[in-house]
Protein backbone atom coordinates (compact mmCIF):
# COMPACT_ATOMS: atom_id res chain seq x y z
CA UNK A 1 0.00 0.00 0.00
CA UNK A 2 2.90 2.34 0.71
CA UNK A 3 4.27 1.83 -2.81
CA UNK A 4 0.93 2.79 -4.37
CA UNK A 5 0.67 5.96 -2.33
CA UNK A 6 4.26 6.94 -3.05
CA UNK A 7 3.88 6.25 -6.75
CA UNK A 8 0.59 8.11 -6.92
CA UNK A 9 1.95 11.17 -5.10
CA UNK A 10 5.11 11.20 -7.22
CA UNK A 11 3.23 11.00 -10.51
CA UNK A 12 0.76 13.62 -9.36
CA UNK A 13 3.60 16.00 -8.47
CA UNK A 14 5.29 15.31 -11.82
CA UNK A 15 2.03 15.94 -13.62
CA UNK A 16 1.52 19.27 -11.84
CA UNK A 17 5.10 20.31 -12.65
CA UNK A 18 4.54 19.54 -16.33
CA UNK A 19 1.29 21.47 -16.43
CA UNK A 20 2.95 24.46 -14.76
CA UNK A 21 5.91 24.22 -17.14
CA UNK A 22 3.62 23.96 -20.14
CA UNK A 23 1.81 27.13 -19.17
CA UNK A 24 5.13 29.05 -19.02
CA UNK A 25 6.34 27.81 -22.43
CA UNK A 26 6.39 31.27 -24.01
CA UNK A 27 9.21 32.51 -21.80
CA UNK A 28 11.40 29.46 -22.42
CA UNK A 29 11.40 28.94 -26.20
CA UNK A 30 12.01 31.55 -28.85
CA UNK A 31 11.87 29.54 -32.09
CA UNK A 32 9.03 27.38 -33.35
CA UNK A 33 11.27 24.29 -33.60
CA UNK A 34 12.06 24.66 -29.90
CA UNK A 35 8.34 24.97 -29.14
CA UNK A 36 7.57 21.85 -31.19
CA UNK A 37 10.29 19.76 -29.55
CA UNK A 38 9.36 21.00 -26.10
CA UNK A 39 5.66 20.28 -26.71
CA UNK A 40 6.49 16.78 -27.90
CA UNK A 41 8.66 16.05 -24.86
CA UNK A 42 5.98 17.34 -22.49
CA UNK A 43 3.32 15.29 -24.26
CA UNK A 44 5.40 12.10 -23.95
CA UNK A 45 6.10 12.67 -20.27
CA UNK A 46 2.46 13.61 -19.70
CA UNK A 47 1.22 10.41 -21.37
CA UNK A 48 3.56 8.24 -19.31
CA UNK A 49 2.56 10.04 -16.11
CA UNK A 50 -1.12 9.65 -16.95
CA UNK A 51 -0.69 5.93 -17.67
CA UNK A 52 1.23 5.46 -14.44
CA UNK A 53 -1.50 7.23 -12.46
CA UNK A 54 -4.15 5.08 -14.14
CA UNK A 55 -2.22 1.88 -13.38
CA UNK A 56 -1.69 2.98 -9.79
CA UNK A 57 -5.38 3.71 -9.31
CA UNK A 58 -6.21 0.34 -10.83
CA UNK A 59 -3.72 -1.47 -8.59
CA UNK A 60 -5.08 0.09 -5.40
CA UNK A 61 -7.76 -2.60 -5.43
CA UNK A 62 -5.36 -5.54 -5.70
CA UNK A 63 -3.11 -7.41 -3.30
CA UNK A 64 0.54 -6.59 -2.66
CA UNK A 65 1.75 -9.51 -4.84
CA UNK A 66 0.03 -8.01 -7.88
CA UNK A 67 1.55 -4.59 -7.24
CA UNK A 68 5.00 -6.11 -6.73
CA UNK A 69 4.71 -8.08 -9.98
CA UNK A 70 3.75 -4.93 -11.88
CA UNK A 71 6.39 -2.80 -10.17
CA UNK A 72 9.19 -5.20 -11.22
CA UNK A 73 8.24 -4.43 -14.82
CA UNK A 74 7.34 -0.75 -14.41
CA UNK A 75 10.50 0.34 -12.58
CA UNK A 76 12.50 -0.61 -15.67
CA UNK A 77 9.97 0.19 -18.39
CA UNK A 78 8.96 3.69 -17.28
CA UNK A 79 12.44 5.28 -17.22
CA UNK A 80 13.45 3.44 -20.39
CA UNK A 81 10.38 4.64 -22.27
CA UNK A 82 10.82 8.19 -20.98
CA UNK A 83 14.47 8.31 -22.07
CA UNK A 84 13.76 6.87 -25.52
CA UNK A 85 10.72 9.13 -25.94
CA UNK A 86 12.74 12.21 -25.02
CA UNK A 87 15.52 11.31 -27.46
CA UNK A 88 13.00 10.73 -30.25
CA UNK A 89 11.23 14.01 -29.51
CA UNK A 90 14.47 15.97 -29.51
CA UNK A 91 14.95 14.87 -33.12
CA UNK A 92 18.60 13.81 -32.91
CA UNK A 93 17.99 10.88 -35.26
CA UNK A 94 16.77 12.94 -38.23
CA UNK A 95 17.17 16.29 -39.94
CA UNK A 96 14.24 18.67 -40.33
CA UNK A 97 12.51 17.98 -43.61
CA UNK A 98 14.71 15.46 -45.35
CA UNK A 99 13.72 13.31 -48.31
CA UNK A 100 10.16 14.29 -49.25
CA UNK A 101 9.77 15.70 -45.73
CA UNK A 102 9.53 12.16 -44.33
CA UNK A 103 12.47 11.99 -41.91
CA UNK A 104 10.24 12.22 -38.88
CA UNK A 105 7.80 9.50 -40.01
CA UNK A 106 9.49 7.17 -37.51
CA UNK A 107 8.43 9.18 -34.48
CA UNK A 108 4.73 8.41 -34.13
CA UNK A 109 4.94 4.64 -34.81
CA UNK A 110 7.85 4.39 -32.36
CA UNK A 111 5.83 6.12 -29.64
CA UNK A 112 2.78 3.97 -30.33
CA UNK A 113 4.94 0.85 -30.15
CA UNK A 114 6.59 1.87 -26.85
CA UNK A 115 3.33 2.79 -25.11
CA UNK A 116 1.66 -0.37 -26.42
CA UNK A 117 4.51 -2.46 -25.02
CA UNK A 118 4.09 -0.69 -21.68
CA UNK A 119 0.35 -1.29 -21.52
CA UNK A 120 0.54 -4.91 -22.70
CA UNK A 121 3.49 -5.61 -20.40
CA UNK A 122 1.61 -4.09 -17.48
CA UNK A 123 -1.45 -6.21 -18.18
CA UNK A 124 0.70 -9.35 -18.45
CA UNK A 125 2.41 -8.60 -15.14
CA UNK A 126 -0.90 -7.90 -13.42
CA UNK A 127 -2.31 -11.20 -14.69
CA UNK A 128 0.83 -13.02 -13.53
CA UNK A 129 0.50 -11.40 -10.13
CA UNK A 130 -3.15 -12.41 -9.91
CA UNK A 131 -2.34 -16.01 -10.85
CA UNK A 132 0.42 -16.28 -8.25
CA UNK A 133 -1.82 -15.01 -5.44
XYZ file of C-alpha atoms in Angstrom:
133
model
C 0.000 0.000 0.000
C 2.895 2.335 0.712
C 4.265 1.833 -2.810
C 0.933 2.786 -4.372
C 0.667 5.961 -2.330
C 4.260 6.936 -3.046
C 3.877 6.251 -6.754
C 0.587 8.112 -6.918
C 1.946 11.173 -5.104
C 5.110 11.198 -7.224
C 3.228 11.005 -10.511
C 0.761 13.624 -9.361
C 3.600 15.996 -8.471
C 5.294 15.312 -11.820
C 2.030 15.936 -13.621
C 1.524 19.266 -11.836
C 5.096 20.310 -12.653
C 4.540 19.536 -16.334
C 1.293 21.468 -16.427
C 2.951 24.464 -14.758
C 5.909 24.221 -17.140
C 3.621 23.958 -20.145
C 1.813 27.133 -19.168
C 5.127 29.051 -19.017
C 6.343 27.809 -22.431
C 6.388 31.274 -24.011
C 9.211 32.508 -21.800
C 11.399 29.460 -22.423
C 11.399 28.937 -26.203
C 12.007 31.553 -28.851
C 11.875 29.539 -32.092
C 9.031 27.383 -33.355
C 11.269 24.293 -33.600
C 12.064 24.662 -29.903
C 8.343 24.967 -29.137
C 7.567 21.849 -31.186
C 10.289 19.763 -29.548
C 9.359 21.002 -26.097
C 5.662 20.281 -26.708
C 6.494 16.775 -27.900
C 8.657 16.050 -24.864
C 5.985 17.341 -22.494
C 3.325 15.286 -24.258
C 5.399 12.097 -23.947
C 6.096 12.666 -20.266
C 2.459 13.611 -19.705
C 1.222 10.412 -21.368
C 3.562 8.245 -19.307
C 2.564 10.041 -16.105
C -1.117 9.648 -16.949
C -0.691 5.931 -17.668
C 1.229 5.458 -14.436
C -1.496 7.234 -12.460
C -4.145 5.082 -14.145
C -2.218 1.883 -13.375
C -1.690 2.984 -9.791
C -5.383 3.708 -9.309
C -6.206 0.336 -10.832
C -3.721 -1.474 -8.591
C -5.082 0.088 -5.396
C -7.758 -2.600 -5.433
C -5.359 -5.542 -5.703
C -3.108 -7.408 -3.296
C 0.541 -6.589 -2.665
C 1.747 -9.506 -4.845
C 0.026 -8.010 -7.875
C 1.546 -4.590 -7.235
C 4.996 -6.106 -6.730
C 4.713 -8.077 -9.983
C 3.748 -4.926 -11.884
C 6.395 -2.797 -10.171
C 9.187 -5.196 -11.218
C 8.236 -4.427 -14.825
C 7.342 -0.750 -14.413
C 10.501 0.343 -12.581
C 12.503 -0.607 -15.673
C 9.969 0.192 -18.394
C 8.957 3.687 -17.279
C 12.442 5.280 -17.217
C 13.455 3.443 -20.394
C 10.378 4.641 -22.275
C 10.816 8.194 -20.979
C 14.466 8.310 -22.073
C 13.757 6.868 -25.524
C 10.720 9.127 -25.940
C 12.738 12.212 -25.021
C 15.523 11.310 -27.463
C 12.997 10.725 -30.246
C 11.225 14.014 -29.514
C 14.468 15.970 -29.509
C 14.949 14.872 -33.120
C 18.600 13.813 -32.908
C 17.994 10.882 -35.258
C 16.769 12.944 -38.231
C 17.171 16.289 -39.941
C 14.241 18.672 -40.327
C 12.506 17.975 -43.606
C 14.708 15.457 -45.349
C 13.722 13.314 -48.312
C 10.158 14.294 -49.255
C 9.773 15.705 -45.732
C 9.530 12.161 -44.325
C 12.475 11.992 -41.915
C 10.242 12.224 -38.877
C 7.797 9.504 -40.009
C 9.488 7.168 -37.512
C 8.434 9.182 -34.479
C 4.729 8.409 -34.134
C 4.944 4.637 -34.814
C 7.849 4.390 -32.358
C 5.829 6.118 -29.642
C 2.783 3.974 -30.334
C 4.944 0.846 -30.148
C 6.593 1.873 -26.850
C 3.332 2.789 -25.114
C 1.662 -0.374 -26.419
C 4.511 -2.457 -25.023
C 4.095 -0.691 -21.679
C 0.346 -1.288 -21.520
C 0.542 -4.914 -22.698
C 3.492 -5.605 -20.398
C 1.607 -4.088 -17.478
C -1.451 -6.210 -18.177
C 0.698 -9.353 -18.453
C 2.414 -8.600 -15.137
C -0.902 -7.902 -13.416
C -2.311 -11.202 -14.689
C 0.834 -13.021 -13.533
C 0.505 -11.398 -10.130
C -3.154 -12.412 -9.909
C -2.336 -16.012 -10.853
C 0.421 -16.277 -8.250
C -1.816 -15.008 -5.442
